[in-house]
Coordinates of C-alpha atoms and ligand atoms in Angstrom, one line a residue:
M1 CA -28.8 -5.5 -19.3
L2 CA -29.0 -4.2 -15.9
H3 CA -30.3 -0.8 -15.3
L4 CA -29.4 0.9 -12.0
Q5 CA -31.6 3.7 -10.7
N6 CA -30.9 6.2 -8.3
Y7 CA -32.8 6.4 -5.1
I8 CA -34.6 9.6 -4.0
G9 CA -37.3 10.3 -1.8
G10 CA -37.8 6.5 -1.1
A11 CA -38.1 5.7 -4.6
L12 CA -35.7 4.1 -7.6
L13 CA -36.0 6.9 -10.1
A14 CA -34.4 7.1 -13.4
P15 CA -32.2 10.1 -14.1
L16 CA -34.2 13.3 -15.4
S17 CA -31.9 13.4 -18.4
G18 CA -32.4 10.1 -19.6
R19 CA -28.8 9.4 -19.8
Y20 CA -27.2 6.4 -18.8
L21 CA -23.4 5.3 -18.5
P22 CA -21.8 2.0 -19.1
N23 CA -20.6 0.0 -16.2
I24 CA -17.4 -2.5 -16.8
E25 CA -17.0 -5.5 -15.1
P26 CA -13.0 -5.4 -14.6
A27 CA -12.4 -9.2 -14.7
T28 CA -13.8 -9.3 -18.3
G29 CA -13.5 -5.8 -19.6
Q30 CA -17.2 -6.0 -20.8
V31 CA -20.2 -3.5 -19.9
F32 CA -22.7 -5.5 -17.5
S33 CA -24.8 -2.8 -16.6
Q34 CA -25.8 0.7 -17.1
I35 CA -26.1 3.7 -14.6
P36 CA -27.6 7.0 -14.3
D37 CA -25.5 9.9 -15.8
S38 CA -27.1 12.3 -13.2
D39 CA -26.7 15.7 -13.2
A40 CA -27.5 18.9 -11.0
T41 CA -31.1 18.6 -11.7
D42 CA -31.1 15.0 -10.0
V43 CA -29.0 16.2 -7.1
A44 CA -31.3 19.5 -6.4
R45 CA -34.4 16.8 -6.4
A46 CA -32.3 14.6 -3.8
V47 CA -31.6 17.6 -1.8
Q48 CA -35.6 18.6 -1.7
A49 CA -36.4 15.1 -0.7
A50 CA -33.8 15.3 2.2
E51 CA -34.7 18.5 3.5
A52 CA -38.7 17.3 3.3
A53 CA -37.5 14.4 5.5
L54 CA -35.1 15.9 7.8
P55 CA -37.6 17.6 10.4
A56 CA -39.0 14.1 11.5
W57 CA -35.7 12.1 11.2
R58 CA -33.8 14.4 13.3
L59 CA -37.0 14.4 16.3
L60 CA -36.8 10.5 15.8
P61 CA -35.5 9.1 19.3
A62 CA -32.0 7.7 18.8
E63 CA -33.3 4.4 19.6
D64 CA -35.8 4.3 16.7
R65 CA -33.5 5.7 14.1
G66 CA -30.9 2.8 15.5
R67 CA -33.5 0.3 15.1
L68 CA -33.9 1.1 11.4
L69 CA -30.2 1.3 11.1
V70 CA -30.0 -2.2 12.7
R71 CA -32.3 -3.5 10.4
I72 CA -30.6 -2.7 7.2
S73 CA -27.3 -4.1 8.9
E74 CA -29.4 -7.6 9.3
L75 CA -30.5 -7.4 5.6
I76 CA -27.3 -6.9 4.4
E77 CA -25.9 -10.0 6.5
R78 CA -29.0 -12.0 5.0
D79 CA -27.8 -10.8 1.4
L80 CA -24.2 -11.4 2.2
E81 CA -23.5 -13.8 -0.7
R82 CA -25.7 -11.9 -3.4
L83 CA -23.8 -8.6 -2.3
A84 CA -20.3 -10.4 -2.2
Q85 CA -20.9 -11.7 -5.9
A86 CA -21.8 -8.4 -6.8
E87 CA -19.1 -6.6 -5.3
S88 CA -16.5 -9.0 -7.1
Q89 CA -18.3 -8.2 -10.6
D90 CA -18.1 -4.5 -10.1
N91 CA -14.6 -3.8 -8.9
G92 CA -12.7 -7.2 -9.8
K93 CA -11.7 -8.0 -6.3
P94 CA -11.7 -11.9 -5.3
V95 CA -15.6 -13.1 -4.1
G96 CA -13.6 -14.4 -1.1
L97 CA -12.3 -11.0 -0.1
A98 CA -15.7 -9.3 -0.3
R99 CA -17.1 -12.3 1.8
V100 CA -15.1 -12.0 4.5
V101 CA -14.0 -8.2 4.3
D102 CA -16.3 -5.6 2.5
I103 CA -19.7 -7.0 3.2
P104 CA -19.4 -7.8 6.9
R105 CA -17.7 -4.6 7.4
A106 CA -20.6 -2.5 5.9
A107 CA -23.1 -4.5 8.1
S108 CA -21.1 -3.7 11.1
N109 CA -20.8 -0.2 10.3
F110 CA -24.7 0.2 10.4
A111 CA -24.9 -2.1 13.5
F112 CA -22.2 -0.1 15.4
F113 CA -23.8 3.5 14.7
G114 CA -27.3 2.2 14.9
T115 CA -26.5 1.5 18.5
A116 CA -24.0 4.0 18.8
A117 CA -26.2 7.0 18.7
Q118 CA -27.9 5.7 22.1
H119 CA -24.6 6.2 23.9
F120 CA -23.7 9.6 22.4
A121 CA -23.8 12.3 24.9
S122 CA -22.8 15.7 25.3
E123 CA -21.1 17.7 28.2
T124 CA -22.3 19.8 30.9
H125 CA -20.1 22.3 32.8
F126 CA -21.1 23.4 36.2
Q127 CA -20.1 26.7 37.8
E128 CA -21.2 26.0 41.7
G129 CA -23.6 28.9 42.3
V130 CA -23.2 30.8 39.2
A131 CA -24.1 29.2 36.1
L132 CA -24.9 25.8 34.4
N133 CA -23.3 25.3 30.9
Y134 CA -24.4 22.8 29.1
T135 CA -24.2 21.6 25.3
V136 CA -26.4 20.3 22.9
R137 CA -25.5 18.7 19.8
H138 CA -27.9 19.1 16.7
P139 CA -27.5 17.4 13.4
L140 CA -26.1 19.4 10.9
G141 CA -29.0 18.8 8.6
V142 CA -28.6 17.8 4.8
V143 CA -24.9 16.1 4.4
G144 CA -22.8 14.9 1.1
C145 CA -21.2 11.5 1.3
I146 CA -18.8 10.5 -1.6
S147 CA -17.2 7.5 -1.5
P148 CA -14.3 5.8 -3.7
W149 CA -14.1 2.4 -5.9
N150 CA -11.6 0.3 -4.0
L151 CA -14.2 -0.8 -1.0
P152 CA -17.4 0.4 -2.4
L153 CA -19.7 -0.5 -0.1
Y154 CA -17.9 -0.8 3.2
L155 CA -16.5 3.0 2.6
F156 CA -20.1 4.2 1.3
T157 CA -21.8 3.0 4.4
W158 CA -18.7 4.2 7.1
K159 CA -20.1 7.6 6.2
I160 CA -24.0 7.3 5.7
A161 CA -24.5 5.2 8.8
P162 CA -22.8 7.6 11.2
A163 CA -24.6 10.4 9.4
L164 CA -28.1 8.8 9.9
A165 CA -27.4 7.8 13.4
A166 CA -26.7 11.6 14.2
G167 CA -29.9 12.6 12.9
C168 CA -28.8 14.0 9.5
C169 CA -30.2 13.1 6.0
V170 CA -27.9 12.2 3.3
V171 CA -27.3 12.6 -0.5
A172 CA -24.7 10.3 -1.3
K173 CA -22.8 9.1 -4.4
P174 CA -20.8 6.2 -4.8
S175 CA -17.9 6.0 -7.1
E176 CA -19.4 5.8 -11.1
I177 CA -16.9 3.0 -11.5
T178 CA -18.4 0.7 -8.7
P179 CA -22.1 1.9 -7.9
Y180 CA -23.8 -1.7 -7.6
T181 CA -23.7 -2.4 -4.4
A182 CA -24.8 1.0 -3.2
F183 CA -27.9 0.4 -5.9
L184 CA -28.6 -2.8 -3.8
L185 CA -28.1 -1.0 -0.6
S186 CA -30.9 1.3 -1.6
E187 CA -33.3 -1.7 -2.3
L188 CA -32.7 -2.9 1.2
C189 CA -33.3 0.6 2.8
I190 CA -36.7 0.6 1.0
E191 CA -37.3 -3.1 2.6
A192 CA -36.0 -1.9 5.7
G193 CA -38.6 0.8 5.9
L194 CA -36.3 3.6 6.1
P195 CA -38.3 6.6 5.7
A196 CA -38.3 8.4 2.2
G197 CA -35.7 11.0 1.6
V198 CA -33.8 10.0 4.8
L199 CA -31.4 8.6 2.3
N200 CA -30.7 9.5 -1.3
I201 CA -28.2 8.1 -3.7
V202 CA -27.6 9.6 -6.7
H203 CA -25.0 8.0 -9.4
G204 CA -22.8 9.5 -11.9
T205 CA -19.7 11.3 -12.5
G206 CA -17.4 13.0 -10.2
P207 CA -17.6 16.3 -12.3
G208 CA -21.2 15.6 -12.9
A209 CA -23.2 14.4 -9.7
G210 CA -20.3 14.9 -7.2
Q211 CA -19.6 18.5 -8.3
A212 CA -23.3 19.2 -7.8
I213 CA -22.9 17.7 -4.2
I214 CA -20.1 19.7 -3.1
E215 CA -21.6 22.9 -4.7
H216 CA -25.3 22.8 -3.3
P217 CA -25.7 25.5 -0.9
A218 CA -28.2 23.4 1.0
I219 CA -25.7 20.6 1.9
K220 CA -24.0 21.6 5.4
A221 CA -21.1 19.1 5.2
I222 CA -19.3 16.9 2.7
S223 CA -17.6 13.5 3.9
F224 CA -15.4 12.5 1.4
T225 CA -12.9 9.9 0.8
G226 CA -10.7 9.5 -2.6
G227 CA -7.6 10.9 -4.1
T228 CA -5.7 14.0 -2.3
K229 CA -6.3 15.7 -5.8
T230 CA -10.1 15.5 -5.6
G231 CA -9.9 16.5 -2.0
E232 CA -8.0 19.8 -2.7
H233 CA -10.5 20.3 -5.3
I234 CA -13.4 20.0 -2.9
A235 CA -12.0 21.9 -0.2
R236 CA -11.3 24.5 -2.9
T237 CA -15.3 24.7 -3.7
A238 CA -16.6 23.8 -0.4
A239 CA -14.9 25.7 2.2
P240 CA -15.8 29.5 0.8
M241 CA -19.4 28.1 1.4
F242 CA -18.3 27.2 5.0
K243 CA -19.2 23.6 4.7
K244 CA -17.7 21.4 7.2
L245 CA -15.1 18.9 5.6
S246 CA -14.1 15.5 6.3
L247 CA -11.4 14.4 3.8
E248 CA -9.9 10.8 3.7
L249 CA -7.4 11.0 1.1
G250 CA -4.3 9.2 -0.5
G251 CA -1.6 7.6 1.6
K252 CA 1.9 5.6 0.7
N253 CA 2.3 4.0 4.0
P254 CA 5.3 2.7 5.4
N255 CA 5.7 -0.6 6.7
L256 CA 8.8 -1.2 9.2
V257 CA 9.9 -4.6 9.7
F258 CA 12.7 -4.4 12.7
A259 CA 15.2 -7.3 13.1
D260 CA 13.5 -8.7 16.8
C261 CA 10.1 -9.5 15.0
D262 CA 8.2 -12.9 14.6
L263 CA 9.6 -13.1 11.0
R264 CA 6.9 -15.4 10.1
E265 CA 4.2 -13.4 11.3
A266 CA 5.9 -10.3 9.7
V267 CA 6.4 -11.8 6.2
Q268 CA 2.8 -13.4 6.1
T269 CA 0.7 -10.3 7.1
S270 CA 3.0 -8.0 4.6
L271 CA 1.9 -10.3 1.9
R272 CA -1.8 -9.1 2.8
S273 CA -0.8 -5.3 3.5
S274 CA 0.9 -5.3 0.2
F275 CA -1.3 -7.4 -2.4
A276 CA -4.8 -7.6 -0.7
N277 CA -7.7 -6.3 -3.0
Q278 CA -4.7 -5.8 -5.6
G279 CA -3.2 -3.4 -3.5
Q280 CA -6.1 -1.0 -3.9
I281 CA -6.6 -0.5 -0.1
C282 CA -5.5 3.0 1.2
L283 CA -4.1 1.5 4.1
C284 CA -2.0 -1.1 2.2
G285 CA 1.7 -0.6 3.0
S286 CA 3.6 -0.3 -0.4
R287 CA 6.9 0.8 1.4
I288 CA 8.6 -1.8 3.1
F289 CA 11.6 -1.0 5.3
V290 CA 13.3 -4.1 6.6
E291 CA 16.3 -4.2 9.1
R292 CA 19.6 -5.2 7.2
P293 CA 20.3 -8.1 9.5
I294 CA 17.1 -10.0 8.4
Y295 CA 16.7 -8.2 5.1
E296 CA 17.8 -11.3 3.2
Q297 CA 15.8 -13.6 5.0
F298 CA 12.6 -11.7 4.8
K299 CA 13.1 -10.9 1.1
E300 CA 13.3 -14.5 0.4
Q301 CA 10.2 -15.7 2.3
F302 CA 8.3 -12.8 1.0
L303 CA 9.1 -13.5 -2.4
A304 CA 8.1 -17.2 -2.0
G305 CA 4.6 -16.0 -0.4
V306 CA 4.5 -13.7 -3.7
A307 CA 4.7 -16.7 -6.1
Q308 CA 2.2 -18.2 -4.3
L309 CA -0.6 -15.6 -5.0
T310 CA -2.4 -16.8 -7.8
V311 CA -4.2 -14.1 -10.1
A312 CA -7.5 -15.6 -11.3
D313 CA -10.8 -15.0 -11.9
P314 CA -12.0 -13.2 -9.2
Q315 CA -15.2 -15.4 -8.9
E316 CA -13.1 -18.5 -8.6
A317 CA -13.0 -19.8 -5.0
G318 CA -9.1 -19.9 -5.0
S319 CA -8.4 -16.4 -6.4
R320 CA -6.0 -14.6 -4.2
Q321 CA -5.5 -11.8 -6.5
G322 CA -8.4 -10.3 -9.0
A323 CA -8.3 -7.6 -11.6
L324 CA -7.6 -4.2 -11.4
V325 CA -10.6 -1.7 -11.2
S326 CA -10.1 -0.3 -14.9
E327 CA -8.2 -0.3 -17.7
A328 CA -7.2 3.6 -17.1
H329 CA -5.9 2.4 -13.5
L330 CA -4.0 -0.7 -14.8
Q331 CA -2.4 1.8 -17.2
K332 CA -1.3 4.3 -14.5
V333 CA -0.1 1.2 -12.4
L334 CA 1.9 0.1 -15.3
S335 CA 3.4 3.5 -15.8
Y336 CA 4.7 3.6 -12.2
I337 CA 6.5 0.2 -12.9
A338 CA 8.0 1.5 -15.9
L339 CA 9.1 4.6 -13.7
A340 CA 10.8 1.9 -11.3
H341 CA 12.9 0.4 -13.9
E342 CA 14.0 4.0 -15.0
E343 CA 14.8 5.2 -11.5
G344 CA 17.0 2.0 -11.3
G345 CA 14.9 -0.4 -9.4
T346 CA 15.6 -4.1 -9.6
L347 CA 12.5 -6.4 -10.4
L348 CA 12.4 -9.2 -7.9
A349 CA 8.9 -10.3 -8.7
G350 CA 6.0 -9.7 -11.3
G351 CA 6.0 -6.6 -13.4
Q352 CA 3.7 -7.5 -16.3
R353 CA -0.1 -7.7 -17.5
V354 CA -1.5 -10.9 -17.2
R355 CA -3.8 -12.2 -19.9
L356 CA -5.9 -15.1 -18.6
D357 CA -8.1 -17.4 -20.7
G358 CA -11.9 -17.9 -21.3
R359 CA -14.2 -15.0 -20.0
C360 CA -11.4 -13.1 -18.1
A361 CA -9.4 -12.8 -21.6
E362 CA -9.9 -9.0 -21.8
G363 CA -9.7 -8.5 -17.7
Y364 CA -7.5 -6.0 -16.4
F365 CA -4.9 -8.3 -14.4
L366 CA -1.4 -7.8 -13.1
Q367 CA 1.4 -9.5 -11.5
P368 CA 1.8 -8.8 -7.7
T369 CA 5.3 -6.9 -8.1
V370 CA 8.1 -6.5 -6.0
F371 CA 11.1 -4.1 -6.4
E372 CA 14.5 -3.3 -4.6
G373 CA 17.5 -1.0 -5.0
L374 CA 15.0 2.0 -5.2
A375 CA 15.9 5.3 -3.3
P376 CA 13.8 6.2 -0.6
D377 CA 13.1 9.8 -2.0
C378 CA 12.7 8.5 -5.7
R379 CA 8.9 9.1 -7.0
V380 CA 7.9 5.5 -6.8
N381 CA 8.6 5.6 -3.1
R382 CA 7.0 8.9 -2.8
E383 CA 4.0 8.9 -4.8
E384 CA 0.8 6.8 -4.5
I385 CA 0.8 3.9 -7.0
F386 CA -2.5 2.3 -5.5
G387 CA -1.7 -1.2 -7.1
P388 CA -0.2 -4.6 -6.5
V389 CA 3.5 -2.8 -6.5
V390 CA 5.8 -2.6 -3.5
T391 CA 9.4 -1.7 -3.1
L392 CA 11.7 -3.5 -0.4
T393 CA 14.8 -1.3 1.2
P394 CA 16.9 -2.3 4.0
F395 CA 17.7 0.2 6.8
D396 CA 20.3 0.0 9.2
T397 CA 19.2 2.0 12.2
E398 CA 15.9 3.2 13.9
K399 CA 16.5 7.0 12.9
E400 CA 17.2 6.3 9.4
A401 CA 13.9 3.9 9.3
L402 CA 11.7 6.9 10.8
T403 CA 13.1 9.7 8.3
W404 CA 12.4 7.4 5.4
A405 CA 8.7 6.5 6.9
N406 CA 8.1 10.0 7.3
G407 CA 9.6 11.3 4.1
T408 CA 6.3 11.5 2.0
E409 CA 3.8 14.3 1.7
Y410 CA 1.3 11.6 3.1
G411 CA 0.6 10.4 6.8
L412 CA -2.3 8.1 6.7
A413 CA -1.5 4.5 8.0
A414 CA 2.0 2.8 8.9
T415 CA 2.9 -0.8 10.6
I416 CA 5.6 -1.8 12.8
W417 CA 7.0 -5.3 13.4
T418 CA 8.8 -5.5 16.6
R419 CA 9.1 -7.6 19.7
D420 CA 10.7 -4.6 21.8
L421 CA 7.6 -3.0 23.7
N422 CA 9.7 0.3 24.2
R423 CA 10.7 0.7 20.6
A424 CA 6.9 -0.3 19.2
H425 CA 5.6 2.5 21.2
R426 CA 8.6 4.9 20.7
V427 CA 8.4 4.3 16.9
A428 CA 4.8 4.7 16.9
H429 CA 4.9 8.4 18.6
E430 CA 7.4 9.5 16.1
L431 CA 5.9 8.4 12.8
Q432 CA 3.6 10.9 11.2
S433 CA 0.7 8.6 10.5
G434 CA -2.9 8.9 11.7
I435 CA -3.0 4.9 12.0
V436 CA 0.0 3.0 13.5
W437 CA -0.6 -0.9 13.6
V438 CA 2.0 -2.8 15.9
N439 CA 2.6 -6.5 15.0
T440 CA -0.8 -6.6 12.9
W441 CA -2.5 -4.8 9.9
L442 CA -6.0 -3.6 8.9
H443 CA -7.3 -4.6 12.6
R444 CA -10.3 -2.7 12.9
D445 CA -12.4 -1.6 16.4
L446 CA -14.9 1.0 15.2
R447 CA -14.5 3.1 18.3
T448 CA -11.2 4.3 17.2
P449 CA -10.5 7.5 15.2
F450 CA -9.6 6.9 11.6
G451 CA -7.9 9.4 9.4
G452 CA -4.6 10.7 8.0
M453 CA -2.1 13.3 8.9
K454 CA -0.6 15.7 6.1
S455 CA -2.1 15.4 2.7
S456 CA -3.7 12.2 3.9
G457 CA -6.7 14.1 5.1
V458 CA -8.7 16.4 7.4
G459 CA -10.8 15.3 10.2
R460 CA -11.6 11.8 11.4
E461 CA -14.1 9.4 11.1
G462 CA -15.0 6.2 13.1
G463 CA -17.0 6.0 16.6
L464 CA -17.6 9.5 18.2
E465 CA -15.6 11.5 16.0
A466 CA -18.0 10.6 13.0
L467 CA -21.2 11.4 15.6
R468 CA -19.4 14.9 16.1
F469 CA -18.5 15.7 13.2
F470 CA -22.0 15.1 12.0
T471 CA -23.4 17.3 14.8
E472 CA -22.9 21.2 15.7
P473 CA -22.6 21.7 19.6
Q474 CA -24.6 24.7 20.9
S475 CA -23.4 25.9 24.3
I476 CA -26.1 27.2 26.5
T477 CA -25.6 29.1 29.6
V478 CA -28.1 29.0 32.2
K479 CA -27.7 31.7 35.2
L480 CA -28.3 30.5 38.7
Ligands
NDP1 P1 -11.4 10.1 -6.7 O1 -10.7 11.0 -5.7 O2 -11.1 10.3 -8.2 O3 -12.7 9.6 -6.5 C1 -13.7 9.7 -5.3 C2 -14.9 9.9 -5.5 O4 -15.0 11.5 -5.7 C3 -15.6 9.1 -6.6 O5 -17.0 9.0 -6.2 C4 -15.4 10.5 -7.7 O6 -16.7 9.9 -8.4 C5 -15.8 11.3 -6.7 N1 -15.3 12.9 -7.6 C6 -14.4 13.2 -8.2 N2 -14.6 14.5 -8.9 C7 -15.1 15.2 -8.0 C8 -15.8 16.3 -7.8 N3 -15.2 17.2 -8.9 N4 -16.6 16.4 -7.0 C9 -17.2 16.0 -6.6 N5 -17.0 14.5 -6.2 C10 -15.9 14.0 -7.2 O7 -10.7 8.7 -6.0 P2 -10.8 7.5 -6.7 O8 -12.4 6.9 -6.8 O9 -9.7 6.9 -7.6 O10 -10.2 6.3 -5.4 C11 -8.9 6.1 -5.2 C12 -8.3 7.2 -4.0 O11 -9.0 6.9 -2.6 C13 -6.9 6.8 -3.6 O12 -5.9 8.0 -3.7 C14 -7.1 6.2 -2.2 O13 -5.7 6.5 -1.5 C15 -8.1 7.0 -1.8 N6 -8.9 6.6 -0.5 C16 -9.0 7.2 0.7 C17 -9.1 6.3 1.9 C18 -8.9 6.8 3.1 O14 -9.5 6.3 4.1 N7 -7.7 8.0 3.5 C19 -9.7 5.0 1.8 C20 -9.8 4.6 0.3 C21 -9.3 5.3 -0.8 P3 -16.0 9.4 -9.7 O15 -15.7 7.9 -9.5 O16 -17.8 8.7 -10.4 O17 -15.6 9.9 -10.4

């Protein structure tokens, strides 16, 4: 049985309590590793290591810090296959998806921020003959990074890389449900020669290790991705301590399909945006609004595509739908399917747990599920399900589509399908979403600000936004 370890002060260490937690493979329902059940004492040790490393790390030239980050990126690329297999085993996602999305994007996070730090500049405000004002951006110090289980290495590194690039030292916690690739990352950091204590990875539960991170007085900022309820709790705990907060939270994203769109493209991409990673991506579009003239056509083609989404062992090459991440999460998603029936929805596809043969007999598989006939303001259309469940709803006017799209507490991402350039801009500006895609989905440019409006979060990640988050501006005025 694999025993994962914490990565503290440059070494792989057992938790001080000696306690471990079982880690389950979602495709089989079997325990495949043990992870440290770390507590406040392990976090205190990690903070101490980070504080000791900070003076040298923050003074290292950005180019040298960057070189180390680029080296980590190269090691991730070298181990792509091993990491993809590990991510699939730990999370239940098809290994093919981890190979083309999760692991390459984790590598590019380090490569991007490794070089971005060299292009990060601060401002001067010159007052002719009077004064020179200039701004220095200091690294915040020791920061906490907490990430969820759906895109484990990808989202973990999306926080860690900019924090390190900015000159901060990090205490990070991956989700206890998917800790495996974070552990493999710690081995790669040791191999890359990252100085001891610069990055510390503490495994454990949210209420245990996570809570100790957000409460620790020496941790200056928390970069968190996860559920809105957890985000609220973190804000309540950390805000009175004046910690800087970046909160990337839940979503209930609309997908607006106008009658003048490229229908084939809209259907194909909507299949991905509905069911990629079993619908467990915060950016998935779970509410599909289709303009009435093409509603039946869209529905027919979409359902034909859903029928092709093979639910299979995620380790198999042809698997398009793997397992949901846990039994508890599967039960939550099934409860929303029951609710959709109660709320009067018509089931068009799926709706059932899948029992596979062989090694996956006890896995957490679910058919990709489609409902229609649900009111735009019913619970199924307002609450985050975070699984392979989408609703189809026809609309008659742009105004109606916008009202429904904006009719939830969330505002993370939205997709628009249209060939009308004016409409694309007009609708994009009216959408209460931090991210809007027009005729595409999950397109990535690491320089763009990433984050949500309303209950989907506070602050932005990505590009300069992330480097600004992990630094603190100081204004200096020199009288001339
Ligand atoms: P959770 O909020 O349950 O957990 C996220 C992380 O927070 C985990 O590492 C968890 O640890 C930890 N945590 C839980 N309680 C505490 C606490 N008291 N103090 C500190 N840390 C804590 O989210 P999920 O892991 O279930 O992820 C799914 C959610 O994430 C969805 O709502 C989804 O929309 C959102 N998400 C948002 C994204 C965005 O960019 N906006 C991107 C991806 C996901 P543990 O797992 O060990 O309990």
